[in-house]
Short mmCIF file of C-alpha atoms in Angstrom, two decimals:
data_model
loop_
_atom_site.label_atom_id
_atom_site.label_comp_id
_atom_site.label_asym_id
_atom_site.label_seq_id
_atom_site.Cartn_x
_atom_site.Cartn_y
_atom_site.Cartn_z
CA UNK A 11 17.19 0.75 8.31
CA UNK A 12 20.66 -0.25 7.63
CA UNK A 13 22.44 -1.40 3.86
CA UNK A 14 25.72 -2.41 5.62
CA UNK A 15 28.04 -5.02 3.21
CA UNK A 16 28.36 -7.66 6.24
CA UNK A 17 24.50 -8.29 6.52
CA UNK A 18 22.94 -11.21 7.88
CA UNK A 19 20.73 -14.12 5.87
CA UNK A 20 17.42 -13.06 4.64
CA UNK A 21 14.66 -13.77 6.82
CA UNK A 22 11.95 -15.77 4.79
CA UNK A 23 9.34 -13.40 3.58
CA UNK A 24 5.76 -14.00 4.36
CA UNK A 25 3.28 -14.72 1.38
CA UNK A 26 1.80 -11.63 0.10
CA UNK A 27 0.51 -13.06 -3.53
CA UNK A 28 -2.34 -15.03 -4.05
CA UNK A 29 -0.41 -17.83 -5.24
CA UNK A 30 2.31 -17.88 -2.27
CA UNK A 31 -1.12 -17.43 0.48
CA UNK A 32 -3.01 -20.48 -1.56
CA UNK A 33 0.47 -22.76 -0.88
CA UNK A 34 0.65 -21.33 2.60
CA UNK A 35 -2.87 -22.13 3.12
CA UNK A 36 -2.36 -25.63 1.80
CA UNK A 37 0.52 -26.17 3.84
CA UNK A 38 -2.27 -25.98 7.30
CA UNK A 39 -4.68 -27.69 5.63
CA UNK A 40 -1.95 -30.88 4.49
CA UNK A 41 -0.94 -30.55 8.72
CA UNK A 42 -4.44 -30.46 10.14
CA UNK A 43 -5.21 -33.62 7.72
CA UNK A 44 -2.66 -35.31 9.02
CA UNK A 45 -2.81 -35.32 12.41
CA UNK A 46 -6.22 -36.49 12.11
CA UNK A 47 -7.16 -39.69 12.81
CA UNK A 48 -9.29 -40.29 9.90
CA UNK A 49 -6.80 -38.93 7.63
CA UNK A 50 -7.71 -40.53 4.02
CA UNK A 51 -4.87 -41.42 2.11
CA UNK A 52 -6.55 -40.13 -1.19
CA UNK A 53 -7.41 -36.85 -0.09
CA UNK A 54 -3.98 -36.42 1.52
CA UNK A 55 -2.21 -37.39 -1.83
CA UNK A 56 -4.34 -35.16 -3.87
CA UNK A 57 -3.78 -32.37 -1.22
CA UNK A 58 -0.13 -33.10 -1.97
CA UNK A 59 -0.24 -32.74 -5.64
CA UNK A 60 -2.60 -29.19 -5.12
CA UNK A 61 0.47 -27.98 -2.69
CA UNK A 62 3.20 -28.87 -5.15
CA UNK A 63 1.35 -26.94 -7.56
CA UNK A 64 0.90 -23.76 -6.01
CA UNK A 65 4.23 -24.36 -4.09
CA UNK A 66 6.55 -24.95 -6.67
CA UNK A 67 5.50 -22.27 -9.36
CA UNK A 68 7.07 -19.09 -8.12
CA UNK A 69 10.18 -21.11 -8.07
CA UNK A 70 10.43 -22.78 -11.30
CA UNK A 71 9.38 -18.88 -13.19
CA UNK A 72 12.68 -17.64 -10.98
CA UNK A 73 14.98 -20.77 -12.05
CA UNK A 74 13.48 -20.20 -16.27
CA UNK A 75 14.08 -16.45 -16.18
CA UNK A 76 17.09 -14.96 -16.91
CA UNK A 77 18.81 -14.34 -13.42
CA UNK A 78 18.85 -11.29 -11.96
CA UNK A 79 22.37 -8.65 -12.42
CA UNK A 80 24.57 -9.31 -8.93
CA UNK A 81 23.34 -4.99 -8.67
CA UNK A 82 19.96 -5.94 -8.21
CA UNK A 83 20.71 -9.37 -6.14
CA UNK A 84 22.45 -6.97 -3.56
CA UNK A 85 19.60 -4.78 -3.55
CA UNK A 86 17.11 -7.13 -2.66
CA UNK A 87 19.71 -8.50 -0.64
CA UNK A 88 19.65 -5.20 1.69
CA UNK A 89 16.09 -4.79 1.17
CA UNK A 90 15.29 -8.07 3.21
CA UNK A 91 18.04 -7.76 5.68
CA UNK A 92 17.49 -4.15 6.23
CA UNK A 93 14.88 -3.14 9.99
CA UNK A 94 11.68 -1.72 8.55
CA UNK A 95 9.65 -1.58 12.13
CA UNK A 96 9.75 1.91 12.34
CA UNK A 97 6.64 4.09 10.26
CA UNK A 98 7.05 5.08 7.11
CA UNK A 99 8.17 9.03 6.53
CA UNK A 100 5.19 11.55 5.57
CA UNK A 101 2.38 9.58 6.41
CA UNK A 102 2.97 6.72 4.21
CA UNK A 103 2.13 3.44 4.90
CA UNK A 104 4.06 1.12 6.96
CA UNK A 105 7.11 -0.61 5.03
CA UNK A 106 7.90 -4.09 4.86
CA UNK A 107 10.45 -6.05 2.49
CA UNK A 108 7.92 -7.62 0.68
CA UNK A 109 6.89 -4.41 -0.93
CA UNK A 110 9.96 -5.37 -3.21
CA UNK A 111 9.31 -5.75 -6.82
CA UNK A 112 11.91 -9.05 -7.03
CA UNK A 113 13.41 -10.82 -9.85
CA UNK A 114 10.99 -12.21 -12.12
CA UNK A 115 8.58 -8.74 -12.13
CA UNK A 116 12.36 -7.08 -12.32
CA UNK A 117 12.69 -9.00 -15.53
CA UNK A 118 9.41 -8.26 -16.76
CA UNK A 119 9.55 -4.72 -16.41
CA UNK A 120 13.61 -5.00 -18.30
CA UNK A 121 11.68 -6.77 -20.95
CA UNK A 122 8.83 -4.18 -21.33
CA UNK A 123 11.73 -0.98 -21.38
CA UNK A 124 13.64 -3.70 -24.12
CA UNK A 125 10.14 -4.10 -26.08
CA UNK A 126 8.87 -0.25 -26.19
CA UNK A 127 12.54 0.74 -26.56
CA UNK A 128 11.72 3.35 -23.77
CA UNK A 129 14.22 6.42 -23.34
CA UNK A 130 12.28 7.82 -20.35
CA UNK A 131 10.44 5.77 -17.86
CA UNK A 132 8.14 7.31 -14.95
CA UNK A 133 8.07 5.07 -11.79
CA UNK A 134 5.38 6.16 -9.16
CA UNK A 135 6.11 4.70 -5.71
CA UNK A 136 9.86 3.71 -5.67
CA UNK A 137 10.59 1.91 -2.25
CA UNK A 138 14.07 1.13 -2.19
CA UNK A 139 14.75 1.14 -5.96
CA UNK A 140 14.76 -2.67 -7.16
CA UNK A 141 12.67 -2.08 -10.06
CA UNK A 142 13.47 1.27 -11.13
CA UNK A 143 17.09 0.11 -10.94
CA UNK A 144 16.24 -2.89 -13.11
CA UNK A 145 14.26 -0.68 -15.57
CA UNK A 146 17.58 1.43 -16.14
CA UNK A 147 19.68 -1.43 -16.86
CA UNK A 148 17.28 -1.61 -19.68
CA UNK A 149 17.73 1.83 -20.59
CA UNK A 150 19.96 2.83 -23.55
CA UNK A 151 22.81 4.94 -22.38
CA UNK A 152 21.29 8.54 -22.84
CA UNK A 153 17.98 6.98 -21.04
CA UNK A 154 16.53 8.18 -17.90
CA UNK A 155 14.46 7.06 -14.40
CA UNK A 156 12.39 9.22 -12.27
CA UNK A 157 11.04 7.74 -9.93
CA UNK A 158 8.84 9.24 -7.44
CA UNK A 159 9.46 8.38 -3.45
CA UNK A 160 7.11 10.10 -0.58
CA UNK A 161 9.60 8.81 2.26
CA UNK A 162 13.27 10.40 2.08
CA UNK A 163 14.86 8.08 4.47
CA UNK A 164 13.80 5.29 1.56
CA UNK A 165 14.41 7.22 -0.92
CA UNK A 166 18.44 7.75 0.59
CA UNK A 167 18.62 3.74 0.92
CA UNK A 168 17.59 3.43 -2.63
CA UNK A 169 20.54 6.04 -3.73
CA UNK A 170 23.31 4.52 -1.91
CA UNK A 171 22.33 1.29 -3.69
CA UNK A 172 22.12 3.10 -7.42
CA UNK A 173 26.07 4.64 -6.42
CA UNK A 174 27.56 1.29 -6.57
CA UNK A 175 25.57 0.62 -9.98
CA UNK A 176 26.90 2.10 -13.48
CA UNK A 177 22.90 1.55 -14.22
CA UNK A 178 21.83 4.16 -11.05
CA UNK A 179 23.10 7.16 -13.03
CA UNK A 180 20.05 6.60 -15.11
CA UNK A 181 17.86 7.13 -12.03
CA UNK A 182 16.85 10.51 -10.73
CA UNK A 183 14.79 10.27 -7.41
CA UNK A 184 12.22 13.03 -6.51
CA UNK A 185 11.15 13.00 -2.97
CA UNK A 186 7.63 14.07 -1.88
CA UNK A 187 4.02 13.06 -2.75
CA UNK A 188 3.90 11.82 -6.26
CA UNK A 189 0.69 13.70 -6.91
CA UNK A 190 2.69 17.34 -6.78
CA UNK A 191 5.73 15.80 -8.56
CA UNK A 192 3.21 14.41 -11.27
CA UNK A 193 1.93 18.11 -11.43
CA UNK A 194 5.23 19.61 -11.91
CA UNK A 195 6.40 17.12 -14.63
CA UNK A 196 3.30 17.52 -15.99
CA UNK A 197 3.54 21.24 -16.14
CA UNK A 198 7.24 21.25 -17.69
CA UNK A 199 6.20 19.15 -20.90
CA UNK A 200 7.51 15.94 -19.68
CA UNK A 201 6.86 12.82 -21.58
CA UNK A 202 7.11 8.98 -20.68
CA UNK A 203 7.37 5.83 -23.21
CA UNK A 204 6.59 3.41 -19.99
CA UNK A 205 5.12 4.59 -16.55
CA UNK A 206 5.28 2.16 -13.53
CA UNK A 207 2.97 2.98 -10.75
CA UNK A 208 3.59 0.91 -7.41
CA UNK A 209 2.32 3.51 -4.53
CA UNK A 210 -0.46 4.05 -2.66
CA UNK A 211 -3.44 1.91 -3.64
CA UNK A 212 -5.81 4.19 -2.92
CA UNK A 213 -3.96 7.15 -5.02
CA UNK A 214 -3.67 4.84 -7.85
CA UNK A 215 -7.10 6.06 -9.95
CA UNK A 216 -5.42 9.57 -9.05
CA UNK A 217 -1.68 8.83 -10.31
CA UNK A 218 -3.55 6.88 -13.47
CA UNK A 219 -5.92 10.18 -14.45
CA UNK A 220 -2.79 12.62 -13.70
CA UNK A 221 -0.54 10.40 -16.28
CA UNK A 222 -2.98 10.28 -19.12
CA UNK A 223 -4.25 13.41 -18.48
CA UNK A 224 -1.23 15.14 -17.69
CA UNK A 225 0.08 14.31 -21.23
CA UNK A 226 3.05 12.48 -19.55
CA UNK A 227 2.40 9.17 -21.32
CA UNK A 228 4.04 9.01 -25.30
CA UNK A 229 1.53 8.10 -27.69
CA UNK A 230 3.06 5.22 -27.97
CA UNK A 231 3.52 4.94 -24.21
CA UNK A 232 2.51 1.97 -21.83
CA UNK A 233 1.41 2.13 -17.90
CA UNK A 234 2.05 -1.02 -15.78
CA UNK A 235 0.31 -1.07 -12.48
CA UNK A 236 0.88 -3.17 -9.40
CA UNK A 237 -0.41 -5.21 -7.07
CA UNK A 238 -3.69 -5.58 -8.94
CA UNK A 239 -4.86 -8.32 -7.68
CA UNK A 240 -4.04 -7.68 -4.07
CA UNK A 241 -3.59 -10.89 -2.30
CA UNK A 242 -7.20 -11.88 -4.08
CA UNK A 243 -8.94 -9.52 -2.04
CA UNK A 244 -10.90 -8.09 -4.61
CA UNK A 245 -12.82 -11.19 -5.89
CA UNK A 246 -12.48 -13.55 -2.57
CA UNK A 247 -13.80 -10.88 -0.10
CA UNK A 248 -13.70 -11.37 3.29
CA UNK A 249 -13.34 -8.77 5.86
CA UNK A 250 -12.89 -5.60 3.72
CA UNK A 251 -9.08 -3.62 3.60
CA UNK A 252 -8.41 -0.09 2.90
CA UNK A 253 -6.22 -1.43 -0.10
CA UNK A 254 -8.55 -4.11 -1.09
CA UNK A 255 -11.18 -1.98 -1.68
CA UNK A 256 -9.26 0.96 -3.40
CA UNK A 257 -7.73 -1.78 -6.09
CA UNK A 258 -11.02 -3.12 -6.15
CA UNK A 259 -12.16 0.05 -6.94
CA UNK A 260 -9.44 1.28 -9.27
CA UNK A 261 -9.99 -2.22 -11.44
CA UNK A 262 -13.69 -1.38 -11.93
CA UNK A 263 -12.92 1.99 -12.94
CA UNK A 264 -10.09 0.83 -15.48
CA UNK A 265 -12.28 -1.63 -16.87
CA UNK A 266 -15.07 0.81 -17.74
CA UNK A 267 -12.44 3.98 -19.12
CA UNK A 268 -13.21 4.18 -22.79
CA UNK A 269 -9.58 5.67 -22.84
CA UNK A 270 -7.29 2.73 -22.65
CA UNK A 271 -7.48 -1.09 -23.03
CA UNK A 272 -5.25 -3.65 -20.62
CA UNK A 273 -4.54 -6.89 -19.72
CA UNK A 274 -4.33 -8.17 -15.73
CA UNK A 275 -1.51 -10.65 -15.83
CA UNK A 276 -1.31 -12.76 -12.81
CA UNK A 277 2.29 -12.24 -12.05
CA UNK A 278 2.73 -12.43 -8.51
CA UNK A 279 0.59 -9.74 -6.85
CA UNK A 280 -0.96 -8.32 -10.44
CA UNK A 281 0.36 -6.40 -12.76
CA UNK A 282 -1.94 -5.07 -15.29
CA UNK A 283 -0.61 -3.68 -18.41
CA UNK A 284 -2.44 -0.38 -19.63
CA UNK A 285 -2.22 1.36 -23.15
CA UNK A 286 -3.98 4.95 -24.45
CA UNK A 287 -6.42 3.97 -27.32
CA UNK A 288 -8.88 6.58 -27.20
CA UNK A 289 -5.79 9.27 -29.09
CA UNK A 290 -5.22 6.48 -31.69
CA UNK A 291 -4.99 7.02 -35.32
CA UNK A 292 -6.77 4.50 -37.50
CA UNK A 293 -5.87 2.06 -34.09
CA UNK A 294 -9.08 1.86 -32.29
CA UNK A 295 -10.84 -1.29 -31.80
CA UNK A 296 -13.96 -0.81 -33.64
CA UNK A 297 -11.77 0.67 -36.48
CA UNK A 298 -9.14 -2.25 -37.30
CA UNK A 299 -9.14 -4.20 -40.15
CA UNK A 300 -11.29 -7.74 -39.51
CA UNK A 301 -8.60 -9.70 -40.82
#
């Protein structure tokens, strides 16, 4: 994997959302139609209409949200240029560009540090630093990053990128599996206002427990989890994935923890939005006032 500052264009990514697979999907069915010879012009119009839908939607969010800083438009920049063939470091999964959080989640997540006026935000599963990078142009100046990265060759391409970013000093990366560095932090008293976990799927019920356990979440504190709705695996079915099934899984199991209450917002992949409830104070549900 290279960052160098003469790069080549972006290859196009592949679709890895449910919206960007239903276009993509769309996009056969609108070329099989018509090269058939009993192509109705009614169905092909409508079929139009259904493709300009799902088509045109992650574009128009991108062109109505505030545009990305040129920091973070590098980043990606590298990100899609850079050669991910080889295996991901320490037995991680293979990498691909697409694992890149992008502009409008980027914005989201700014928003979210802006909203909880977060000092410290915890960032499980880092790739090469897009959103933990936009997360600490959020920060006040005193504010502070970890993010967590199991491979060190990623983690290195996401450093060179924070160097050439006034916002990067805000980031400190700690390489190695995020369930011993979640240990550690939790053992030195550590506390988070907003945690972002985008790692592992199948250690995400793990990462979840260690942060509300752990006592790393404020009580005021929020957890954002992505890739919640992984590529619609969970509800469409089909043959069965090793991540489909663990955020199948880890949905079920958030859905039924008396602990917290969230929202699944269908923002490209998922993100769902998770708060503590069960530590309130005159906050739990079946205490507020009905008014």
């Amino acid at each position: 994997m290279t960052a160098d500052t003469e790069a080549p264009a972006a290859p196009a990514l592949r679709p890895v959302t449910p919206l960007g697979i239903l276009a993509a999907r769309l996009d056969v069915l609108r070329s099989v139609l018509l090269h058939s010879p009993s192509a109705d012009p009614t169905t092909a119009a409508l079929l139009d209409e259904c493709r300009a839908l799902a088509g045109g939607l992650d574009r128009y969010l991108e062109e109505c949200t505030t545009p990305e800083s040129p920091a973070l438009a590098r980043l990606a920049h590298l990100t899609r240029v850079a050669d991910w063939s080889a295996p991901g470091g320490a037995g991680a999964a293979p990498l691909e560009a697409e694992m890149l959080s992008g502009h409008v989640e980027g914005q989201l997540l700014k928003m979210l540090v802006h909203t909880c006026r977060a000092r410290r935000v915890l960032e499980v599963g880092m790739f090469t630093g897009y959103s933990a990078l936009a997360m600490a142009e959020a920060l006040p100046r005193d504010g502070e990053v970890v993010a967590c990265e199991v491979d060190a060759a990623v983690a290195d391409f996401a450093q060179r990128a924070f160097a050439e970013s006034s916002a990067g000093r805000k980031v400190t990366v700690r390489v190695g599996a995020a369930a011993d560095t979640l240990r550690d932090l939790a053992a030195r008293g550590e506390v988070f206002d907003l945690v972002f976990v985008d790692a592992d799927k199948p250690g995400y019920e793990g990462y979840v427990d260690a942060v509300l356990d752990g006592g790393l979440l404020a009580a005021h504190g929020l957890v954002c989890v992505d890739n919640t709705l992984m590529q619609g695996q969970p509800w469409v079915g089909g043959e069965p994935t090793r991540n489909g099934d663990a955020i199948a899984r880890f949905n079920a199991a958030l859905a039924a923890d008396p602990r917290v209450e969230q929202v699944l917002l269908p923002l490209r992949d998922g993100l769902t939005l998770i708060r503590r409830v069960d530590r309130d104070h005159g906050d739990r549900a079946d205490d507020q006032d009905p008014r």
